[in-house]
mmCIF file of C-alpha atoms in Angstrom:
data_model
loop_
_atom_site.group_PDB
_atom_site.id
_atom_site.type_symbol
_atom_site.label_atom_id
_atom_site.label_comp_id
_atom_site.label_asym_id
_atom_site.label_seq_id
_atom_site.Cartn_x
_atom_site.Cartn_y
_atom_site.Cartn_z
ATOM 1 C CA MET A 1 53.010 52.355 64.761
ATOM 2 C CA ASN A 2 50.125 53.399 62.441
ATOM 3 C CA GLU A 3 48.014 50.473 61.773
ATOM 4 C CA ARG A 4 44.566 48.624 62.280
ATOM 5 C CA LEU A 5 44.125 46.139 64.898
ATOM 6 C CA GLY A 6 41.708 43.083 64.908
ATOM 7 C CA LEU A 7 39.902 42.847 68.441
ATOM 8 C CA PHE A 8 38.700 39.890 70.229
ATOM 9 C CA ARG A 9 37.776 38.409 73.507
ATOM 10 C CA MET A 10 38.391 35.119 75.235
ATOM 11 C CA ALA A 11 36.728 34.487 78.763
ATOM 12 C CA ALA A 12 36.241 37.880 79.566
ATOM 13 C CA CYS A 13 39.808 38.988 78.558
ATOM 14 C CA SER A 14 40.191 41.214 75.612
ATOM 15 C CA TYR A 15 43.153 40.910 72.914
ATOM 16 C CA ALA A 16 44.185 42.615 69.989
ATOM 17 C CA VAL A 17 46.325 41.580 66.841
ATOM 18 C CA PRO A 18 48.101 43.610 64.126
ATOM 19 C CA LEU A 19 45.789 43.486 61.059
ATOM 20 C CA GLY A 20 48.776 42.633 58.932
ATOM 21 C CA ARG A 21 49.114 39.222 60.697
ATOM 22 C CA LEU A 22 45.344 38.357 61.047
ATOM 23 C CA LEU A 23 44.584 35.887 58.113
ATOM 24 C CA ARG A 24 41.104 35.157 58.867
ATOM 25 C CA VAL A 25 38.510 34.430 61.595
ATOM 26 C CA ILE A 26 36.767 31.139 61.369
ATOM 27 C CA ASP A 27 33.353 30.816 62.896
ATOM 28 C CA ASN A 28 33.079 27.540 65.046
ATOM 29 C CA GLY A 29 35.784 25.638 63.271
ATOM 30 C CA ARG A 30 35.951 21.708 64.220
ATOM 31 C CA VAL A 31 38.869 21.170 66.652
ATOM 32 C CA GLU A 32 40.500 17.755 65.817
ATOM 33 C CA PRO A 33 42.012 16.044 68.692
ATOM 34 C CA LEU A 34 45.719 15.182 68.627
ATOM 35 C CA PRO A 35 47.490 12.797 71.110
ATOM 36 C CA LEU A 36 50.712 14.130 72.994
ATOM 37 C CA THR A 37 50.311 17.758 72.115
ATOM 38 C CA PRO A 38 52.598 20.185 73.952
ATOM 39 C CA ASP A 39 51.091 21.923 77.033
ATOM 40 C CA ARG A 40 50.231 25.093 75.222
ATOM 41 C CA MET A 41 48.621 23.523 72.470
ATOM 42 C CA SER A 42 45.012 21.994 72.066
ATOM 43 C CA GLY A 43 44.899 20.182 68.855
ATOM 44 C CA MET A 44 44.454 21.263 65.330
ATOM 45 C CA LEU A 45 42.146 22.797 62.546
ATOM 46 C CA ILE A 46 41.998 21.705 59.055
ATOM 47 C CA VAL A 47 41.370 24.735 56.921
ATOM 48 C CA ASP A 48 41.650 24.457 53.267
ATOM 49 C CA ASN A 49 43.529 21.067 53.349
ATOM 50 C CA ARG A 50 46.153 22.720 55.649
ATOM 51 C CA VAL A 51 46.868 21.786 59.333
ATOM 52 C CA VAL A 52 46.513 24.641 61.628
ATOM 53 C CA PRO A 53 47.642 24.324 65.243
ATOM 54 C CA LEU A 54 45.121 25.583 67.761
ATOM 55 C CA LEU A 55 46.505 27.216 70.904
ATOM 56 C CA ASP A 56 45.144 25.993 74.480
ATOM 57 C CA SER A 57 43.121 28.868 76.195
ATOM 58 C CA ALA A 58 45.788 28.879 78.819
ATOM 59 C CA GLY A 59 48.210 30.228 76.283
ATOM 60 C CA LEU A 60 46.392 33.613 76.536
ATOM 61 C CA PRO A 61 47.231 35.545 79.702
ATOM 62 C CA GLY A 62 44.247 35.568 82.122
ATOM 63 C CA VAL A 63 42.402 32.681 80.643
ATOM 64 C CA GLU A 64 42.038 28.953 82.198
ATOM 65 C CA ALA A 65 43.034 25.940 80.235
ATOM 66 C CA GLY A 66 40.226 23.995 78.307
ATOM 67 C CA LYS A 67 38.195 27.172 77.304
ATOM 68 C CA GLU A 68 39.338 26.670 73.640
ATOM 69 C CA LEU A 69 36.930 23.952 72.975
ATOM 70 C CA GLY A 70 33.926 25.958 73.854
ATOM 71 C CA ALA A 71 34.981 28.995 72.070
ATOM 72 C CA GLY A 72 32.776 30.094 69.151
ATOM 73 C CA PHE A 73 35.575 31.281 66.998
ATOM 74 C CA GLN A 74 39.043 30.725 65.862
ATOM 75 C CA VAL A 75 41.502 33.700 64.850
ATOM 76 C CA LEU A 76 44.152 32.586 62.276
ATOM 77 C CA LEU A 77 47.466 34.490 62.458
ATOM 78 C CA ALA A 78 50.431 34.538 59.980
ATOM 79 C CA THR A 79 53.671 33.543 61.861
ATOM 80 C CA GLU A 80 57.222 32.474 60.673
ATOM 81 C CA TYR A 81 56.258 28.911 61.871
ATOM 82 C CA GLY A 82 53.028 28.853 59.804
ATOM 83 C CA THR A 83 49.619 29.714 60.622
ATOM 84 C CA ILE A 84 48.447 29.213 63.845
ATOM 85 C CA ALA A 85 44.785 29.626 65.572
ATOM 86 C CA LEU A 86 43.851 31.245 68.690
ATOM 87 C CA PRO A 87 40.454 30.804 70.435
ATOM 88 C CA ALA A 88 37.910 33.618 70.848
ATOM 89 C CA ASP A 89 34.441 33.541 72.046
ATOM 90 C CA THR A 90 33.744 37.108 70.726
ATOM 91 C CA THR A 91 35.106 39.067 67.991
ATOM 92 C CA VAL A 92 34.884 42.941 68.419
ATOM 93 C CA GLY A 93 35.927 44.012 65.031
ATOM 94 C CA ILE A 94 38.798 45.770 63.261
ATOM 95 C CA VAL A 95 39.630 49.368 64.208
ATOM 96 C CA ALA A 96 42.331 51.793 63.369
ATOM 97 C CA GLU A 97 44.762 52.445 66.431
ATOM 98 C CA THR A 98 44.054 56.123 65.700
ATOM 99 C CA ARG A 99 40.289 55.413 67.272
ATOM 100 C CA GLY A 100 41.923 54.533 70.496
ATOM 101 C CA LYS A 101 44.590 55.402 72.603
ATOM 102 C CA TRP A 102 47.861 53.435 74.094
ATOM 103 C CA ILE A 103 48.469 53.391 77.887
ATOM 104 C CA ALA A 104 51.526 52.296 79.486
ATOM 105 C CA GLY A 105 51.140 48.504 81.100
ATOM 106 C CA ASP A 106 51.401 47.617 84.614
ATOM 107 C CA GLN A 107 53.062 44.387 84.017
ATOM 108 C CA ASP A 108 55.144 42.567 81.410
ATOM 109 C CA VAL A 109 53.457 39.665 79.696
ATOM 110 C CA THR A 110 55.760 37.508 77.679
ATOM 111 C CA GLY A 111 54.667 37.567 73.773
ATOM 112 C CA PHE A 112 52.333 41.025 74.457
ATOM 113 C CA LEU A 113 53.258 44.570 73.847
ATOM 114 C CA PRO A 114 54.182 46.569 76.986
ATOM 115 C CA GLU A 115 51.222 49.070 76.326
ATOM 116 C CA TYR A 116 47.683 48.202 76.102
ATOM 117 C CA PHE A 117 45.446 49.650 73.593
ATOM 118 C CA TYR A 118 42.390 51.102 75.087
ATOM 119 C CA TYR A 119 39.422 51.483 73.023
ATOM 120 C CA ARG A 120 35.692 52.055 74.109
ATOM 121 C CA LYS A 121 36.220 51.703 77.729
ATOM 122 C CA ASN A 122 38.217 48.239 77.112
ATOM 123 C CA ARG A 123 41.691 47.403 77.602
ATOM 124 C CA PHE A 124 42.967 45.166 75.065
ATOM 125 C CA LEU A 125 46.491 43.142 75.443
ATOM 126 C CA VAL A 126 48.322 43.540 72.178
ATOM 127 C CA LEU A 127 49.747 40.362 70.779
ATOM 128 C CA ASN A 128 53.594 40.736 69.688
ATOM 129 C CA VAL A 129 53.197 37.894 67.027
ATOM 130 C CA ASP A 130 56.739 37.345 66.636
ATOM 131 C CA ASP A 131 57.803 37.326 70.519
ATOM 132 C CA PHE A 132 54.637 35.168 71.166
ATOM 133 C CA ILE A 133 55.345 32.406 68.748
ATOM 134 C CA MET A 134 59.057 32.532 69.773
ATOM 135 C CA ASP A 135 58.152 31.877 73.314
ATOM 136 C CA LEU A 136 55.775 28.962 72.405
ATOM 137 C CA VAL A 137 58.670 27.163 70.250
ATOM 138 C CA ARG A 138 60.858 27.606 73.119
ATOM 139 C CA SER A 139 58.599 26.176 75.646
ATOM 140 C CA MET B 1 47.185 -1.952 42.314
ATOM 141 C CA ASP B 2 50.157 -2.239 44.745
ATOM 142 C CA ALA B 3 49.350 -2.658 48.241
ATOM 143 C CA ASN B 4 51.364 0.054 49.178
ATOM 144 C CA SER B 5 49.648 2.824 47.167
ATOM 145 C CA ARG B 6 46.557 2.078 49.401
ATOM 146 C CA ARG B 7 45.831 3.005 52.837
ATOM 147 C CA LEU B 8 43.866 1.329 55.595
ATOM 148 C CA LEU B 9 41.977 4.257 57.801
ATOM 149 C CA PHE B 10 41.082 3.310 61.337
ATOM 150 C CA ARG B 11 40.560 5.205 64.513
ATOM 151 C CA ILE B 12 41.721 4.921 68.212
ATOM 152 C CA GLY B 13 39.395 6.736 70.342
ATOM 153 C CA THR B 14 38.399 9.654 68.449
ATOM 154 C CA VAL B 15 41.711 9.985 66.553
ATOM 155 C CA GLY B 16 42.242 9.103 63.013
ATOM 156 C CA PHE B 17 45.443 7.130 61.716
ATOM 157 C CA TYR B 18 46.179 5.129 58.841
ATOM 158 C CA VAL B 19 48.947 2.678 57.662
ATOM 159 C CA ASP B 20 49.918 1.564 54.410
ATOM 160 C CA LEU B 21 48.035 -1.446 53.417
ATOM 161 C CA GLY B 22 51.223 -3.509 52.602
ATOM 162 C CA ALA B 23 51.477 -3.944 56.477
ATOM 163 C CA LEU B 24 48.383 -5.492 57.178
ATOM 164 C CA VAL B 25 47.818 -9.164 57.195
ATOM 165 C CA GLU B 26 44.303 -9.489 58.370
ATOM 166 C CA ILE B 27 41.631 -7.505 60.174
ATOM 167 C CA ARG B 28 40.038 -9.623 63.111
ATOM 168 C CA GLU B 29 36.948 -8.930 64.725
ATOM 169 C CA GLN B 30 35.593 -9.725 67.835
ATOM 170 C CA VAL B 31 38.621 -10.225 69.391
ATOM 171 C CA THR B 32 37.913 -9.699 73.088
ATOM 172 C CA GLU B 33 37.174 -13.247 73.727
ATOM 173 C CA GLN B 34 40.139 -14.516 71.786
ATOM 174 C CA VAL B 35 42.763 -12.403 73.705
ATOM 175 C CA ASP B 36 44.870 -14.005 76.498
ATOM 176 C CA TYR B 37 45.044 -11.226 78.879
ATOM 177 C CA GLY B 38 47.495 -13.170 81.092
ATOM 178 C CA GLN B 39 50.620 -12.048 78.964
ATOM 179 C CA VAL B 40 50.853 -8.224 79.533
ATOM 180 C CA ASP B 41 53.896 -5.989 79.533
ATOM 181 C CA PRO B 42 52.464 -2.188 80.281
ATOM 182 C CA GLN B 43 55.839 -0.978 79.126
ATOM 183 C CA LEU B 44 55.716 -2.103 75.826
ATOM 184 C CA SER B 45 51.967 -1.322 75.691
ATOM 185 C CA VAL B 46 51.388 -5.218 75.208
ATOM 186 C CA THR B 47 48.125 -6.014 76.793
ATOM 187 C CA GLY B 48 47.768 -9.586 75.876
ATOM 188 C CA ALA B 49 48.508 -12.236 73.065
ATOM 189 C CA LEU B 50 46.320 -13.373 70.361
ATOM 190 C CA ALA B 51 46.330 -17.041 68.685
ATOM 191 C CA PHE B 52 46.905 -16.370 65.150
ATOM 192 C CA ARG B 53 47.711 -18.881 62.501
ATOM 193 C CA ARG B 54 49.140 -21.438 65.003
ATOM 194 C CA THR B 55 51.425 -18.818 66.809
ATOM 195 C CA MET B 56 50.671 -16.454 69.686
ATOM 196 C CA ILE B 57 51.379 -13.114 68.632
ATOM 197 C CA PRO B 58 51.278 -9.802 70.933
ATOM 198 C CA VAL B 59 48.521 -7.624 71.321
ATOM 199 C CA ILE B 60 49.303 -3.877 71.485
ATOM 200 C CA ASP B 61 46.842 -1.475 73.060
ATOM 201 C CA LEU B 62 48.232 2.341 72.408
ATOM 202 C CA SER B 63 45.341 4.303 73.796
ATOM 203 C CA GLU B 64 46.763 4.456 77.214
ATOM 204 C CA ARG B 65 50.149 5.644 76.134
ATOM 205 C CA LEU B 66 48.738 8.020 73.449
ATOM 206 C CA GLY B 67 46.191 9.268 76.290
ATOM 207 C CA LEU B 68 43.161 8.449 74.479
ATOM 208 C CA GLU B 69 40.081 7.093 75.725
ATOM 209 C CA SER B 70 39.366 3.989 73.994
ATOM 210 C CA GLY B 71 35.703 2.499 73.838
ATOM 211 C CA LEU B 72 34.992 -1.132 73.984
ATOM 212 C CA THR B 73 37.762 -2.078 71.376
ATOM 213 C CA ASP B 74 36.821 -5.122 69.871
ATOM 214 C CA THR B 75 38.752 -5.040 66.628
ATOM 215 C CA ALA B 76 42.448 -5.920 65.919
ATOM 216 C CA LEU B 77 44.593 -5.235 63.201
ATOM 217 C CA VAL B 78 47.213 -8.003 62.582
ATOM 218 C CA LEU B 79 50.200 -6.267 61.108
ATOM 219 C CA HIS B 80 53.466 -7.429 59.753
ATOM 220 C CA SER B 81 56.795 -6.025 60.623
ATOM 221 C CA SER B 82 60.351 -7.025 60.521
ATOM 222 C CA GLU B 83 59.973 -8.588 64.133
ATOM 223 C CA GLY B 84 57.015 -10.601 62.901
ATOM 224 C CA ASN B 85 52.977 -10.283 63.099
ATOM 225 C CA TRP B 86 51.574 -8.342 65.956
ATOM 226 C CA ALA B 87 48.017 -6.919 66.537
ATOM 227 C CA LEU B 88 47.152 -3.596 67.267
ATOM 228 C CA LEU B 89 43.740 -2.995 69.042
ATOM 229 C CA VAL B 90 41.648 -0.297 67.184
ATOM 230 C CA ASP B 91 38.143 1.274 68.168
ATOM 231 C CA ARG B 92 36.841 1.293 64.482
ATOM 232 C CA VAL B 93 37.965 0.610 61.022
ATOM 233 C CA GLU B 94 37.105 3.523 58.753
ATOM 234 C CA GLY B 95 37.972 1.968 55.285
ATOM 235 C CA PHE B 96 40.418 2.350 52.551
ATOM 236 C CA CYS B 97 41.714 4.888 50.306
ATOM 237 C CA SER B 98 44.438 5.271 47.552
ATOM 238 C CA VAL B 99 47.483 7.639 48.388
ATOM 239 C CA PRO B 100 46.409 10.313 45.823
ATOM 240 C CA GLU B 101 43.067 10.696 47.453
ATOM 241 C CA MET B 102 44.869 12.096 50.717
ATOM 242 C CA VAL B 103 47.155 15.208 51.079
ATOM 243 C CA ASP B 104 50.062 14.365 53.265
ATOM 244 C CA HIS B 105 51.722 16.879 55.710
ATOM 245 C CA PRO B 106 54.400 16.861 58.322
ATOM 246 C CA LEU B 107 53.345 17.425 61.655
ATOM 247 C CA PRO B 108 53.600 21.356 62.495
ATOM 248 C CA GLN B 109 56.505 21.922 64.685
ATOM 249 C CA LEU B 110 54.294 23.682 67.399
ATOM 250 C CA LEU B 111 52.435 20.289 67.772
ATOM 251 C CA GLN B 112 55.361 18.328 68.401
ATOM 252 C CA ALA B 113 55.982 17.506 71.876
ATOM 253 C CA PRO B 114 59.225 16.053 73.200
ATOM 254 C CA GLY B 115 59.515 12.523 74.044
ATOM 255 C CA TRP B 116 58.086 9.345 72.407
ATOM 256 C CA ARG B 117 55.403 9.516 69.507
ATOM 257 C CA CYS B 118 54.553 6.939 67.131
ATOM 258 C CA PHE B 119 53.424 9.481 64.505
ATOM 259 C CA HIS B 120 55.317 12.530 62.551
ATOM 260 C CA GLN B 121 53.159 13.261 59.718
ATOM 261 C CA LEU B 122 49.631 13.174 58.678
ATOM 262 C CA ALA B 123 47.376 13.251 55.701
ATOM 263 C CA ILE B 124 43.945 14.777 55.249
ATOM 264 C CA PHE B 125 41.257 12.794 53.622
ATOM 265 C CA ASN B 126 37.591 14.369 53.068
ATOM 266 C CA GLY B 127 38.589 16.976 55.417
ATOM 267 C CA ALA B 128 39.655 14.998 58.298
ATOM 268 C CA PRO B 129 42.903 14.068 59.557
ATOM 269 C CA PHE B 130 44.460 11.030 59.691
ATOM 270 C CA LEU B 131 47.897 10.477 61.361
ATOM 271 C CA ARG B 132 50.572 8.274 59.850
ATOM 272 C CA LEU B 133 51.107 5.350 62.497
ATOM 273 C CA GLU B 134 54.720 4.466 62.368
ATOM 274 C CA LEU B 135 54.860 0.978 63.195
ATOM 275 C CA SER B 136 58.395 0.491 64.473
ATOM 276 C CA SER B 137 57.629 2.817 67.128
ATOM 277 C CA CYS B 138 54.638 0.976 68.424
ATOM 278 C CA TYR B 139 56.083 -2.492 68.565
ATOM 279 C CA ALA B 140 59.790 -3.450 68.135
ATOM 280 C CA GLY B 141 59.764 -6.981 69.263
ATOM 281 C CA GLY B 142 60.511 -6.352 72.817
ATOM 282 C CA GLN B 143 62.341 -3.089 72.775
ATOM 283 C CA PRO B 144 60.271 -0.200 74.616
#
């Protein structure tokens, strides 16, 4: 792997996404409620007249449910099921993977790579977008 | 202009919905005192009956079934379906618009939970989403 990563935090947990899948970061987008949503989804955003499903914060490992409504940012990712938004309360920036190092993970988390990205004394869990979405769809 | 080329926009709780104007018979306001709450069928979301043009028609309140917090609902849409007229309680009527003013979308797969639902597509009007309420899923003349 030799690419750049988009880094963000949600409720004191740190995450990374491959830049090739990162479409855009929205500052304080308006979350539209939707009745009868699946458990791991929270609602939707309307972006450029398109519907973007928003992940519930509990869909991110280590984060409690319901935090997405207070999140200041939404990270938009391209997936084979269309665009999806992840909640974020802090954006860290974009960094080349050569600026950090990869370390072996101590547990398997579905939808994430087995290695962590270690950067500036922080350990980022790296999203495997295809696996993550497949797990969402199956659930 | 054909009534089906226009849509009625309204809200149940904070969620926006629309129906084709051709299904609307009348908008009835201040219905709280007109509803007979003695005729209730929770399984069908029937919360009472309303006197309308010399007949009693069922009043449907979808808020609980949709898991929505409804305010002091005091407006009913009298709608026509193959089963006859029935009334739907809503929190607010937003207004009317024409079909070309809205951008239609299917509901994304990631937002579809299994089980009953009364909407499968939505439309965006002035940047806000409105779910297309499927009337046959809301009231089917006694079929849950």
